[in-house]
Backbone as JSON Lines, residues from 0, in Angstrom:
{"i":0,"aa":"X","n":[-64.43,94.89,-28.15],"ca":[-65.64,93.92,-27.02],"c":[-64.89,92.71,-27.22]}
{"i":1,"aa":"X","n":[-63.91,92.05,-27.77],"ca":[-63.26,91.15,-27.69],"c":[-62.99,90.71,-26.09]}
{"i":2,"aa":"X","n":[-62.24,92.63,-25.43],"ca":[-61.89,93.03,-23.8],"c":[-62.91,93.27,-23.13]}
{"i":3,"aa":"X","n":[-63.84,93.18,-23.52],"ca":[-65.38,93.22,-23.13],"c":[-65.25,92.03,-22.45]}
{"i":4,"aa":"X","n":[-65.95,91.08,-23.25],"ca":[-66.15,90.07,-23.04],"c":[-65.49,89.46,-21.96]}
{"i":5,"aa":"X","n":[-64.02,89.69,-22.18],"ca":[-63.62,89.15,-21.38],"c":[-62.95,89.75,-20.2]}
{"i":6,"aa":"X","n":[-63.35,90.81,-19.63],"ca":[-63.4,91.73,-18.76],"c":[-64.45,91.34,-18.02]}
{"i":7,"aa":"X","n":[-66.05,90.92,-18.98],"ca":[-67.05,90.19,-17.57],"c":[-66.89,88.91,-17.29]}
{"i":8,"aa":"X","n":[-66.01,87.58,-18.21],"ca":[-66.49,86.8,-18.02],"c":[-64.78,86.91,-16.52]}
{"i":9,"aa":"X","n":[-63.92,87.51,-16.49],"ca":[-63.06,87.71,-15.4],"c":[-64.07,88.1,-14.47]}
{"i":10,"aa":"X","n":[-64.79,88.82,-14.43],"ca":[-65.37,88.97,-13.36],"c":[-66.32,87.99,-12.73]}
{"i":11,"aa":"X","n":[-66.78,86.98,-13.13],"ca":[-67.59,86.0,-13.07],"c":[-66.04,85.26,-12.71]}
{"i":12,"aa":"X","n":[-65.49,84.36,-13.42],"ca":[-64.63,83.31,-12.56],"c":[-64.9,84.19,-11.04]}
{"i":13,"aa":"X","n":[-64.08,85.24,-11.24],"ca":[-63.55,86.06,-9.96],"c":[-64.97,85.6,-8.76]}
{"i":14,"aa":"X","n":[-66.39,86.51,-9.29],"ca":[-67.61,86.19,-7.86],"c":[-67.64,83.96,-7.76]}
{"i":15,"aa":"X","n":[-66.88,83.73,-9.11],"ca":[-67.43,81.9,-8.71],"c":[-66.2,81.47,-7.94]}
{"i":16,"aa":"X","n":[-65.42,81.75,-7.68],"ca":[-63.79,81.94,-6.98],"c":[-63.96,82.29,-5.12]}
{"i":17,"aa":"X","n":[-65.37,83.87,-5.42],"ca":[-65.52,84.46,-4.41],"c":[-65.94,83.12,-3.58]}
{"i":18,"aa":"X","n":[-67.59,82.82,-3.7],"ca":[-68.23,82.33,-3.37],"c":[-68.05,81.32,-2.67]}
{"i":19,"aa":"X","n":[-67.34,79.93,-3.74],"ca":[-66.68,78.91,-3.83],"c":[-65.61,79.02,-1.99]}
{"i":20,"aa":"X","n":[-64.72,80.2,-1.97],"ca":[-63.58,80.04,-0.86],"c":[-64.62,80.0,0.32]}
{"i":21,"aa":"X","n":[-65.98,81.46,-0.09],"ca":[-66.89,81.31,1.61],"c":[-67.57,80.37,1.84]}
{"i":22,"aa":"X","n":[-67.98,79.89,0.73],"ca":[-69.04,78.68,1.12],"c":[-68.49,77.44,1.41]}
{"i":23,"aa":"X","n":[-66.82,77.23,1.07],"ca":[-65.94,76.32,2.26],"c":[-64.89,76.32,2.94]}
{"i":24,"aa":"X","n":[-65.74,78.17,3.43],"ca":[-64.94,78.15,4.34],"c":[-66.21,77.89,5.79]}
{"i":25,"aa":"X","n":[-66.98,78.39,5.61],"ca":[-68.35,78.01,6.33],"c":[-69.08,76.47,6.57]}
{"i":26,"aa":"X","n":[-68.74,75.79,6.1],"ca":[-68.98,74.69,5.89],"c":[-67.32,73.55,6.89]}
{"i":27,"aa":"X","n":[-66.61,74.43,6.72],"ca":[-65.64,74.11,7.4],"c":[-66.11,74.81,8.78]}
{"i":28,"aa":"X","n":[-66.21,76.01,9.0],"ca":[-66.22,76.21,10.73],"c":[-67.72,75.77,10.59]}
{"i":29,"aa":"X","n":[-68.28,75.15,10.21],"ca":[-69.37,74.19,10.89],"c":[-69.59,73.02,11.41]}
{"i":30,"aa":"X","n":[-68.5,72.5,10.52],"ca":[-67.41,70.55,10.77],"c":[-66.96,71.37,11.98]}
{"i":31,"aa":"X","n":[-66.19,71.58,12.1],"ca":[-65.56,72.15,13.07],"c":[-65.82,72.26,14.86]}
{"i":32,"aa":"X","n":[-67.46,73.12,14.19],"ca":[-68.02,73.72,15.56],"c":[-68.77,72.16,15.88]}
{"i":33,"aa":"X","n":[-69.46,71.05,15.07],"ca":[-69.75,70.1,15.2],"c":[-68.6,69.01,15.39]}
{"i":34,"aa":"X","n":[-67.99,68.79,15.34],"ca":[-66.88,67.81,16.31],"c":[-66.15,68.58,17.68]}
{"i":35,"aa":"X","n":[-66.14,69.88,18.08],"ca":[-66.07,70.71,19.33],"c":[-68.13,69.92,20.11]}
{"i":36,"aa":"X","n":[-68.91,70.4,19.45],"ca":[-69.92,69.95,20.43],"c":[-70.38,68.63,20.57]}
{"i":37,"aa":"X","n":[-69.58,67.59,19.33],"ca":[-69.99,66.2,20.35],"c":[-68.45,65.82,20.51]}
{"i":38,"aa":"X","n":[-67.05,66.11,20.91],"ca":[-66.47,66.31,22.41],"c":[-66.67,66.9,23.7]}
{"i":39,"aa":"X","n":[-67.21,67.88,22.86],"ca":[-68.12,68.58,24.96],"c":[-68.98,67.21,25.31]}
{"i":40,"aa":"X","n":[-70.15,67.0,24.57],"ca":[-71.27,66.02,24.88],"c":[-70.31,64.88,25.22]}
{"i":41,"aa":"X","n":[-69.19,64.29,24.47],"ca":[-68.21,63.29,25.35],"c":[-68.01,62.89,26.55]}
{"i":42,"aa":"X","n":[-67.43,64.51,26.51],"ca":[-66.81,64.63,27.44],"c":[-67.75,64.51,28.81]}
{"i":43,"aa":"X","n":[-68.94,64.96,28.97],"ca":[-69.58,64.95,29.47],"c":[-70.4,64.22,29.91]}
{"i":44,"aa":"X","n":[-70.57,63.29,29.2],"ca":[-70.57,61.61,28.63],"c":[-69.7,60.77,29.45]}
{"i":45,"aa":"X","n":[-68.77,61.06,30.03],"ca":[-68.05,60.09,30.14],"c":[-67.6,60.74,31.71]}
{"i":46,"aa":"X","n":[-67.79,61.68,32.04],"ca":[-67.84,62.62,33.69],"c":[-69.06,61.62,34.03]}
{"i":47,"aa":"X","n":[-70.08,62.27,33.58],"ca":[-71.41,61.34,34.3],"c":[-71.56,59.99,34.77]}
{"i":48,"aa":"X","n":[-70.05,59.38,33.23],"ca":[-69.86,57.73,33.75],"c":[-68.48,57.35,35.28]}
{"i":49,"aa":"X","n":[-67.46,58.87,34.89],"ca":[-67.15,57.72,35.89],"c":[-67.59,58.94,37.5]}
{"i":50,"aa":"X","n":[-68.71,59.7,37.77],"ca":[-68.71,59.53,38.5],"c":[-69.31,59.07,39.11]}
{"i":51,"aa":"X","n":[-70.52,58.36,38.48],"ca":[-71.37,57.51,38.92],"c":[-71.03,55.83,39.39]}
{"i":52,"aa":"X","n":[-69.56,55.1,38.83],"ca":[-68.9,54.26,38.94],"c":[-67.59,54.91,40.47]}
{"i":53,"aa":"X","n":[-68.03,55.78,40.24],"ca":[-67.12,56.51,41.95],"c":[-68.05,56.43,42.72]}
{"i":54,"aa":"X","n":[-69.44,56.9,42.7],"ca":[-70.39,56.96,43.89],"c":[-70.17,54.95,44.28]}
{"i":55,"aa":"X","n":[-70.69,54.42,43.31],"ca":[-71.08,52.93,43.13],"c":[-69.99,52.33,44.25]}
{"i":56,"aa":"X","n":[-68.1,53.28,43.27],"ca":[-67.15,52.19,44.47],"c":[-67.23,52.49,46.2]}
{"i":57,"aa":"X","n":[-67.25,54.12,46.71],"ca":[-67.51,54.14,47.41],"c":[-69.36,53.32,48.32]}
{"i":58,"aa":"X","n":[-69.96,53.35,47.3],"ca":[-70.98,52.65,48.47],"c":[-70.61,51.02,48.84]}
{"i":59,"aa":"X","n":[-70.2,50.9,47.52],"ca":[-69.3,49.13,47.95],"c":[-69.08,48.88,48.67]}
{"i":60,"aa":"X","n":[-67.75,50.1,49.26],"ca":[-66.91,50.48,50.11],"c":[-66.79,50.44,51.79]}
{"i":61,"aa":"X","n":[-68.53,51.44,51.69],"ca":[-68.94,52.14,53.45],"c":[-69.6,49.81,53.27]}
{"i":62,"aa":"X","n":[-70.57,49.75,52.53],"ca":[-70.72,48.46,52.8],"c":[-69.5,47.59,53.42]}
{"i":63,"aa":"X","n":[-68.83,46.99,52.61],"ca":[-68.4,46.23,52.83],"c":[-67.46,46.62,54.44]}
{"i":64,"aa":"X","n":[-67.44,47.89,54.84],"ca":[-66.46,48.4,55.89],"c":[-67.64,48.27,56.76]}
{"i":65,"aa":"X","n":[-68.8,48.59,56.71],"ca":[-69.86,48.42,57.85],"c":[-70.16,46.68,57.86]}
{"i":66,"aa":"X","n":[-70.01,45.9,56.78],"ca":[-69.53,44.52,57.15],"c":[-68.53,43.77,57.85]}
{"i":67,"aa":"X","n":[-67.3,44.41,58.34],"ca":[-66.5,43.44,58.03],"c":[-66.38,44.45,59.72]}
{"i":68,"aa":"X","n":[-66.89,45.33,60.41],"ca":[-66.98,46.21,60.95],"c":[-68.16,45.08,62.72]}
{"i":69,"aa":"X","n":[-69.04,45.03,61.46],"ca":[-69.82,44.58,62.64],"c":[-68.98,42.51,62.31]}
{"i":70,"aa":"X","n":[-69.02,42.11,61.67],"ca":[-67.88,40.99,62.06],"c":[-67.09,41.21,63.07]}
{"i":71,"aa":"X","n":[-66.06,42.51,63.31],"ca":[-65.14,41.94,64.14],"c":[-65.72,42.2,65.88]}
{"i":72,"aa":"X","n":[-67.04,42.5,65.28],"ca":[-68.48,43.09,66.89],"c":[-68.36,41.58,67.38]}
{"i":73,"aa":"X","n":[-69.3,41.08,66.25],"ca":[-69.24,39.76,66.5],"c":[-68.68,38.8,67.15]}
{"i":74,"aa":"X","n":[-67.51,38.35,66.8],"ca":[-66.42,38.01,67.45],"c":[-65.81,37.9,68.45]}
{"i":75,"aa":"X","n":[-65.85,39.61,68.54],"ca":[-64.89,39.73,70.12],"c":[-65.89,40.2,71.37]}
{"i":76,"aa":"X","n":[-67.18,39.86,71.02],"ca":[-67.87,39.55,71.95],"c":[-67.71,38.7,73.41]}
{"i":77,"aa":"X","n":[-68.05,39.26,74.21],"ca":[-67.4,37.6,75.33],"c":[-69.34,36.35,75.39]}
{"i":78,"aa":"X","n":[-70.41,37.74,75.26],"ca":[-71.23,36.7,75.16],"c":[-71.99,36.89,74.94]}
{"i":79,"aa":"X","n":[-72.85,36.59,73.9],"ca":[-73.71,36.89,72.71],"c":[-75.02,35.41,72.89]}
{"i":80,"aa":"X","n":[-76.59,36.03,73.13],"ca":[-77.5,35.28,73.34],"c":[-77.8,34.71,72.24]}
{"i":81,"aa":"X","n":[-78.68,33.52,71.72],"ca":[-79.46,33.82,70.41],"c":[-81.23,34.74,71.11]}
{"i":82,"aa":"X","n":[-81.68,34.74,69.99],"ca":[-82.87,35.78,70.87],"c":[-83.29,34.52,71.32]}
{"i":83,"aa":"X","n":[-84.23,35.56,72.47],"ca":[-85.22,34.62,73.7],"c":[-84.62,33.58,74.11]}
{"i":84,"aa":"X","n":[-83.31,33.54,74.15],"ca":[-83.05,32.34,75.34],"c":[-82.09,32.89,76.3]}
{"i":85,"aa":"X","n":[-81.41,33.96,76.72],"ca":[-80.47,34.48,77.88],"c":[-81.08,34.39,78.93]}
{"i":86,"aa":"X","n":[-82.43,34.18,79.5],"ca":[-82.38,33.4,81.23],"c":[-82.17,32.1,80.57]}
{"i":87,"aa":"X","n":[-82.51,31.25,79.97],"ca":[-82.78,30.19,79.91],"c":[-81.14,29.98,79.38]}
{"i":88,"aa":"X","n":[-80.04,30.12,78.61],"ca":[-79.13,29.82,79.07],"c":[-78.24,29.95,79.98]}
{"i":89,"aa":"X","n":[-78.78,31.28,81.04],"ca":[-78.4,31.15,82.53],"c":[-78.9,30.83,83.52]}
{"i":90,"aa":"X","n":[-79.47,29.93,83.5],"ca":[-80.07,28.84,84.34],"c":[-79.43,27.7,84.61]}
{"i":91,"aa":"X","n":[-79.56,27.98,82.72],"ca":[-78.9,25.96,82.24],"c":[-77.08,26.3,82.89]}
{"i":92,"aa":"X","n":[-76.65,27.51,83.18],"ca":[-74.94,27.65,83.78],"c":[-75.09,27.47,85.0]}
{"i":93,"aa":"X","n":[-76.23,28.13,85.98],"ca":[-76.26,27.72,87.28],"c":[-76.35,26.01,87.86]}
{"i":94,"aa":"X","n":[-77.66,26.09,86.79],"ca":[-78.26,24.35,87.73],"c":[-77.16,23.59,86.96]}
{"i":95,"aa":"X","n":[-75.7,23.31,86.11],"ca":[-74.85,22.83,85.88],"c":[-73.78,22.63,86.63]}
{"i":96,"aa":"X","n":[-73.58,24.25,87.21],"ca":[-72.53,24.08,87.37],"c":[-72.57,23.65,89.6]}
{"i":97,"aa":"X","n":[-73.61,23.95,89.66],"ca":[-74.27,23.48,91.02],"c":[-73.96,21.53,91.21]}
{"i":98,"aa":"X","n":[-74.54,21.39,89.88],"ca":[-74.54,19.12,89.55],"c":[-73.15,19.7,89.18]}
{"i":99,"aa":"X","n":[-71.72,20.1,88.59],"ca":[-70.65,19.99,88.71],"c":[-69.61,20.05,90.47]}
{"i":100,"aa":"X","n":[-70.5,21.29,90.98],"ca":[-70.11,20.88,92.39],"c":[-70.1,20.12,93.45]}
{"i":101,"aa":"X","n":[-71.05,19.0,93.24],"ca":[-71.39,17.22,93.65],"c":[-70.35,16.85,93.62]}
{"i":102,"aa":"X","n":[-70.32,16.73,91.93],"ca":[-68.69,15.91,91.37],"c":[-67.96,15.82,91.36]}
{"i":103,"aa":"X","n":[-67.2,17.24,91.37],"ca":[-65.73,17.46,91.01],"c":[-65.72,18.68,92.99]}
{"i":104,"aa":"X","n":[-66.26,19.04,93.47],"ca":[-65.49,20.19,94.57],"c":[-66.11,18.96,96.16]}
{"i":105,"aa":"X","n":[-64.96,19.8,96.96],"ca":[-64.19,19.49,97.77],"c":[-63.88,18.28,97.4]}
{"i":106,"aa":"X","n":[-63.02,17.81,96.89],"ca":[-61.91,16.89,96.61],"c":[-62.89,15.12,96.14]}
{"i":107,"aa":"X","n":[-64.4,15.9,95.82],"ca":[-65.57,14.36,94.98],"c":[-64.86,14.03,93.64]}
{"i":108,"aa":"X","n":[-64.04,14.67,92.97],"ca":[-63.56,14.26,91.86],"c":[-62.74,12.81,91.86]}
{"i":109,"aa":"X","n":[-61.87,12.88,92.83],"ca":[-61.63,10.95,93.05],"c":[-62.01,10.53,93.95]}
{"i":110,"aa":"X","n":[-63.1,10.51,94.07],"ca":[-63.81,9.38,95.32],"c":[-64.82,8.78,93.73]}
{"i":111,"aa":"X","n":[-65.12,9.55,92.8],"ca":[-65.8,8.71,91.56],"c":[-65.85,7.85,91.35]}
{"i":112,"aa":"X","n":[-67.55,7.39,91.45],"ca":[-67.14,5.06,90.78],"c":[-67.62,6.33,88.38]}
{"i":113,"aa":"X","n":[-66.37,5.95,87.99],"ca":[-66.61,6.61,86.96],"c":[-67.53,5.86,85.47]}
{"i":114,"aa":"X","n":[-67.7,4.46,86.59],"ca":[-68.54,3.29,85.61],"c":[-69.88,4.27,85.75]}
{"i":115,"aa":"X","n":[-70.12,4.49,86.39],"ca":[-71.82,4.84,86.53],"c":[-71.5,6.08,86.49]}
{"i":116,"aa":"X","n":[-70.45,6.47,86.34],"ca":[-71.5,7.94,86.05],"c":[-71.41,8.06,85.33]}
{"i":117,"aa":"X","n":[-70.86,7.54,84.32],"ca":[-71.42,7.27,82.68],"c":[-72.97,6.75,82.5]}
{"i":118,"aa":"X","n":[-73.17,6.41,82.64],"ca":[-75.37,5.4,82.76],"c":[-75.28,6.84,83.34]}
{"i":119,"aa":"X","n":[-75.01,8.11,84.46],"ca":[-75.73,8.45,85.04],"c":[-76.31,9.79,84.19]}
{"i":120,"aa":"X","n":[-77.56,9.84,84.4],"ca":[-78.88,10.69,83.24],"c":[-77.96,12.26,83.89]}
{"i":121,"aa":"X","n":[-77.92,12.07,84.96],"ca":[-77.58,13.84,85.13],"c":[-76.22,13.98,84.11]}
{"i":122,"aa":"X","n":[-74.88,13.58,83.93],"ca":[-73.69,13.34,83.48],"c":[-74.78,13.51,81.66]}
{"i":123,"aa":"X","n":[-75.44,12.63,81.63],"ca":[-76.17,12.04,79.78],"c":[-76.26,13.19,80.23]}
{"i":124,"aa":"X","n":[-77.73,14.69,80.56],"ca":[-77.31,15.44,80.37],"c":[-77.19,16.71,80.07]}
{"i":125,"aa":"X","n":[-75.9,16.55,80.75],"ca":[-75.28,17.62,80.74],"c":[-74.5,18.23,79.51]}
{"i":126,"aa":"X","n":[-74.41,16.71,78.8],"ca":[-73.69,16.81,77.41],"c":[-75.01,17.02,76.72]}
{"i":127,"aa":"X","n":[-76.15,16.47,76.51],"ca":[-77.03,17.54,76.04],"c":[-77.21,19.16,76.05]}
{"i":128,"aa":"X","n":[-77.27,19.31,77.63],"ca":[-77.04,20.87,77.96],"c":[-76.19,21.5,76.99]}
{"i":129,"aa":"X","n":[-74.43,20.83,77.14],"ca":[-73.32,22.01,76.06],"c":[-74.05,22.06,74.86]}
{"i":130,"aa":"X","n":[-74.6,20.72,74.2],"ca":[-74.82,21.26,73.39],"c":[-75.53,21.6,72.53]}
{"i":131,"aa":"X","n":[-76.72,21.97,73.8],"ca":[-78.03,23.08,73.39],"c":[-77.12,24.08,73.7]}
{"i":132,"aa":"X","n":[-76.38,24.82,74.33],"ca":[-75.55,25.75,74.72],"c":[-74.43,26.09,73.68]}
{"i":133,"aa":"X","n":[-74.42,25.13,72.52],"ca":[-73.49,25.78,71.69],"c":[-74.66,25.62,70.78]}
{"i":134,"aa":"X","n":[-75.37,25.04,70.32],"ca":[-76.62,24.79,69.11],"c":[-77.5,26.37,68.99]}
{"i":135,"aa":"X","n":[-77.51,25.97,70.42],"ca":[-78.79,26.94,70.28],"c":[-79.19,28.18,71.71]}
{"i":136,"aa":"X","n":[-78.31,27.51,72.27],"ca":[-78.14,29.6,73.42],"c":[-77.84,30.43,73.46]}
{"i":137,"aa":"X","n":[-76.08,29.95,72.94],"ca":[-75.1,31.17,72.3],"c":[-74.84,31.12,71.53]}
{"i":138,"aa":"X","n":[-75.37,33.03,70.88],"ca":[-74.92,33.03,69.17],"c":[-73.21,33.65,69.27]}
{"i":139,"aa":"X","n":[-73.32,34.25,68.15],"ca":[-71.88,33.79,67.81],"c":[-71.26,34.98,68.86]}
{"i":140,"aa":"X","n":[-69.79,33.91,69.84],"ca":[-69.2,35.12,70.7],"c":[-68.56,34.17,71.1]}
{"i":141,"aa":"X","n":[-67.2,34.55,71.8],"ca":[-66.22,33.91,72.27],"c":[-66.37,32.9,73.74]}
{"i":142,"aa":"X","n":[-67.73,33.0,74.07],"ca":[-68.05,32.01,74.9],"c":[-68.16,30.67,74.41]}
{"i":143,"aa":"X","n":[-68.76,30.97,72.72],"ca":[-69.31,29.13,72.32],"c":[-67.49,28.38,72.38]}
{"i":144,"aa":"X","n":[-66.68,29.46,72.58],"ca":[-65.36,28.21,72.51],"c":[-65.24,27.91,73.68]}
{"i":145,"aa":"X","n":[-65.82,28.58,75.14],"ca":[-65.39,27.93,76.4],"c":[-66.65,26.33,76.32]}
{"i":146,"aa":"X","n":[-67.8,26.39,75.76],"ca":[-69.02,25.33,74.91],"c":[-68.0,24.03,74.31]}
{"i":147,"aa":"X","n":[-67.04,24.62,73.28],"ca":[-66.04,23.23,72.98],"c":[-65.32,23.05,73.66]}
{"i":148,"aa":"X","n":[-64.59,23.36,74.98],"ca":[-63.49,23.13,75.42],"c":[-64.36,22.47,76.79]}
{"i":149,"aa":"X","n":[-65.27,22.5,77.05],"ca":[-66.01,21.85,78.07],"c":[-66.5,20.94,77.57]}
{"i":150,"aa":"X","n":[-66.93,20.19,76.41],"ca":[-67.19,19.46,75.72],"c":[-66.59,18.52,75.67]}
{"i":151,"aa":"X","n":[-65.06,18.77,75.2],"ca":[-64.5,18.4,74.59],"c":[-63.61,17.6,76.25]}
{"i":152,"aa":"X","n":[-63.49,18.6,77.8],"ca":[-63.3,18.27,79.02],"c":[-64.16,16.82,79.56]}
{"i":153,"aa":"X","n":[-64.93,17.16,79.01],"ca":[-66.79,15.9,79.55],"c":[-66.64,14.67,78.97]}
{"i":154,"aa":"X","n":[-66.25,14.78,77.56],"ca":[-65.57,13.81,77.34],"c":[-64.35,12.53,77.3]}
{"i":155,"aa":"X","n":[-63.53,13.79,77.17],"ca":[-62.22,12.85,78.7],"c":[-62.07,12.61,79.81]}
{"i":156,"aa":"X","n":[-63.21,13.15,80.49],"ca":[-63.38,12.88,81.82],"c":[-63.97,11.79,82.03]}
{"i":157,"aa":"X","n":[-65.12,11.53,81.24],"ca":[-65.45,10.1,81.16],"c":[-64.47,8.71,80.39]}
{"i":158,"aa":"X","n":[-63.34,8.85,80.73],"ca":[-62.55,8.23,80.23],"c":[-61.92,7.48,81.91]}
{"i":159,"aa":"X","n":[-62.73,8.11,82.73],"ca":[-62.06,8.77,83.99],"c":[-60.53,9.76,84.62]}
{"i":160,"aa":"X","n":[-60.29,11.09,83.73],"ca":[-59.94,11.43,83.58],"c":[-60.29,12.38,85.18]}
{"i":161,"aa":"X","n":[-59.93,12.3,85.61],"ca":[-60.31,13.35,87.84],"c":[-60.31,15.09,87.12]}
{"i":162,"aa":"X","n":[-59.23,15.27,85.99],"ca":[-58.3,16.61,86.22],"c":[-59.32,16.6,85.42]}
{"i":163,"aa":"X","n":[-59.49,16.37,83.95],"ca":[-60.72,16.99,83.5],"c":[-62.04,17.47,83.7]}
{"i":164,"aa":"X","n":[-62.64,16.38,84.88],"ca":[-63.8,17.15,85.24],"c":[-63.02,18.2,85.77]}
{"i":165,"aa":"X","n":[-61.92,17.86,86.49],"ca":[-62.05,19.55,87.66],"c":[-62.33,20.78,86.64]}
{"i":166,"aa":"X","n":[-61.55,20.82,85.48],"ca":[-61.22,22.05,84.06],"c":[-62.47,22.16,84.27]}
{"i":167,"aa":"X","n":[-63.68,20.76,83.5],"ca":[-65.27,21.19,83.41],"c":[-66.02,21.82,84.19]}
{"i":168,"aa":"X","n":[-65.48,21.48,85.71],"ca":[-66.38,22.45,87.03],"c":[-65.86,23.75,86.79]}
{"i":169,"aa":"X","n":[-64.58,23.9,86.41],"ca":[-63.95,25.43,86.46],"c":[-64.87,26.37,85.53]}
{"i":170,"aa":"X","n":[-64.45,25.4,84.18],"ca":[-65.06,26.76,83.33],"c":[-67.27,26.94,83.71]}
{"i":171,"aa":"X","n":[-67.32,26.07,84.15],"ca":[-68.75,26.52,84.49],"c":[-69.17,27.16,86.02]}
{"i":172,"aa":"X","n":[-68.58,27.29,86.54],"ca":[-67.33,28.3,87.98],"c":[-67.7,28.75,87.57]}
{"i":173,"aa":"X","n":[-67.25,29.32,86.53],"ca":[-66.4,31.11,86.29],"c":[-67.62,31.79,85.36]}
{"i":174,"aa":"X","n":[-68.61,30.45,85.18],"ca":[-69.5,30.94,84.4],"c":[-70.92,31.63,84.46]}
{"i":175,"aa":"X","n":[-70.49,30.71,85.68],"ca":[-72.17,31.51,86.73],"c":[-71.77,32.54,87.28]}
{"i":176,"aa":"X","n":[-70.33,32.61,87.42],"ca":[-69.96,33.52,88.13],"c":[-69.54,35.31,87.69]}
{"i":177,"aa":"X","n":[-69.5,35.34,86.07],"ca":[-69.56,35.47,85.68],"c":[-70.75,36.22,85.23]}
{"i":178,"aa":"X","n":[-71.36,35.6,84.76],"ca":[-72.92,35.95,83.89],"c":[-73.94,35.95,84.51]}
{"i":179,"aa":"X","n":[-73.79,35.69,86.05],"ca":[-74.62,35.14,86.52],"c":[-74.84,35.91,88.05]}
{"i":180,"aa":"X","n":[-73.68,36.36,87.99],"ca":[-72.92,36.93,89.6],"c":[-72.51,36.26,90.79]}
{"i":181,"aa":"X","n":[-73.26,34.73,90.62],"ca":[-72.95,34.15,91.74],"c":[-71.36,34.02,92.69]}
{"i":182,"aa":"X","n":[-71.92,34.47,93.89],"ca":[-70.88,34.81,94.82],"c":[-69.25,33.21,94.63]}
{"i":183,"aa":"X","n":[-68.77,33.56,94.5],"ca":[-67.77,32.23,95.47],"c":[-66.37,32.41,95.66]}
{"i":184,"aa":"X","n":[-66.1,31.99,96.29],"ca":[-64.35,31.88,96.73],"c":[-63.11,32.6,96.02]}
{"i":185,"aa":"X","n":[-63.53,31.72,94.93],"ca":[-62.62,31.95,93.72],"c":[-62.49,31.37,92.13]}
{"i":186,"aa":"X","n":[-61.85,32.59,92.06],"ca":[-62.89,32.7,90.44],"c":[-61.22,32.34,89.24]}
{"i":187,"aa":"X","n":[-61.26,31.37,89.11],"ca":[-59.94,30.07,88.31],"c":[-59.65,30.92,87.37]}
{"i":188,"aa":"X","n":[-60.43,31.65,86.19],"ca":[-59.79,32.58,85.06],"c":[-59.25,32.29,84.64]}
{"i":189,"aa":"X","n":[-60.56,30.16,84.02],"ca":[-59.97,29.67,82.64],"c":[-60.57,29.87,81.93]}
{"i":190,"aa":"X","n":[-61.86,30.6,81.78],"ca":[-62.6,30.92,80.06],"c":[-61.71,31.48,79.47]}
{"i":191,"aa":"X","n":[-62.77,30.87,78.2],"ca":[-62.19,32.34,76.43],"c":[-62.43,33.5,77.09]}
{"i":192,"aa":"X","n":[-64.02,33.36,77.19],"ca":[-64.77,34.76,77.58],"c":[-65.14,35.59,78.88]}
{"i":193,"aa":"X","n":[-63.95,35.17,80.0],"ca":[-63.81,35.8,81.27],"c":[-62.6,35.66,81.87]}
{"i":194,"aa":"X","n":[-61.93,35.04,81.92],"ca":[-60.75,34.69,81.83],"c":[-58.85,35.12,81.26]}
{"i":195,"aa":"X","n":[-57.83,34.64,82.19],"ca":[-56.33,35.27,81.63],"c":[-55.55,34.6,80.49]}
{"i":196,"aa":"X","n":[-54.98,34.75,80.05],"ca":[-54.06,34.67,79.72],"c":[-53.39,32.92,79.68]}
{"i":197,"aa":"X","n":[-52.98,33.66,81.54],"ca":[-52.1,32.04,82.04],"c":[-52.71,30.93,82.0]}
{"i":198,"aa":"X","n":[-54.0,31.09,83.0],"ca":[-54.84,30.45,82.6],"c":[-55.37,29.68,82.17]}
{"i":199,"aa":"X","n":[-55.7,30.13,80.37],"ca":[-56.46,29.73,79.52],"c":[-55.06,28.39,78.99]}
{"i":200,"aa":"X","n":[-53.58,29.28,78.7],"ca":[-52.87,28.2,78.2],"c":[-52.97,26.77,78.79]}
{"i":201,"aa":"X","n":[-52.91,27.14,80.09],"ca":[-52.99,26.15,81.43],"c":[-53.75,24.66,80.41]}
{"i":202,"aa":"X","n":[-55.33,25.3,80.88],"ca":[-56.51,24.35,80.02],"c":[-56.09,24.46,78.88]}
{"i":203,"aa":"X","n":[-55.91,24.64,77.73],"ca":[-55.38,24.21,76.61],"c":[-53.93,23.01,76.65]}
{"i":204,"aa":"X","n":[-53.18,23.49,77.93],"ca":[-52.14,22.31,77.15],"c":[-52.34,20.97,77.68]}
{"i":205,"aa":"X","n":[-53.33,21.57,78.39],"ca":[-53.82,19.83,79.21],"c":[-54.8,19.03,77.48]}
{"i":206,"aa":"X","n":[-55.74,20.08,77.25],"ca":[-56.67,19.0,76.4],"c":[-55.49,18.58,74.92]}
{"i":207,"aa":"X","n":[-54.55,19.33,75.22],"ca":[-52.78,19.17,74.01],"c":[-52.22,17.75,75.16]}
{"i":208,"aa":"X","n":[-52.49,17.4,75.88],"ca":[-51.16,16.13,76.28],"c":[-52.06,14.89,75.81]}
{"i":209,"aa":"X","n":[-51.22,14.32,75.03],"ca":[-51.66,13.05,74.74],"c":[-51.21,11.63,75.79]}
{"i":210,"aa":"X","n":[-52.94,11.15,76.05],"ca":[-52.9,10.55,76.66],"c":[-52.54,8.56,76.77]}
{"i":211,"aa":"X","n":[-52.81,8.83,75.32],"ca":[-52.56,7.42,74.59],"c":[-51.18,6.4,75.13]}
C-alpha cells in the first residue's frame, strides 16, 4: 500500500515539475518575444528620427547654398537698379556727364573759379544726385562703389583740386558710355563696374594721397 502511495506521489510530483518547466519556458519565450518586438520598434523609431533629421539638414543646406549663390550674384553684378528707377538713373548719369563736360572738359578744370563753384546750384545738385543714386537709384551692385568714389572726388575737388574734378568727370563719362551707349572719343576705364584693374588702381591711389 505504501509503495502505491509513493508511486502516486511520484507521478504527481513529476507532473507538477513538467508543468512548471513548461510554464517557465512559455514565460521566457513571451518575454524574449516582447523584448525583440520592443527593440524592433525602437530601431524603427530611431531610423525615422534619423531620416527626418537628414531631410531637415539637407533642406537647410540647400537653403544656405541658394542664399550664398544669390548673395554672390548680387555683389558681382555690374549694375542693378532699384525697382522703377532705371530710366531716371540713366537720365541722371547722362545729365551729370554733360555738366561735368562743361566743368572739366577741354582744359576747363584749370580755369575754374573754385570759390564760385562751391556755391553753384548745379554743383550742389551734382552732390545730391550722387547721394540719390547711392541710396535710391542703384540696387546692390558693383557700381555703388563708383558712386562712393564719385562722392569722395567731389569732396576733394571742392577744395580746389583740379585732378579730382577730372577723375569725377571720367567716372560719369565712362558710366554714360557703358550704360547709355553714349558715343565718346575715349573710355577711361576708371570705373569699378566697367573699367580695368590698371586704371582702377590709379584712381584709388589718387584718393589715398595725403594732401595735408
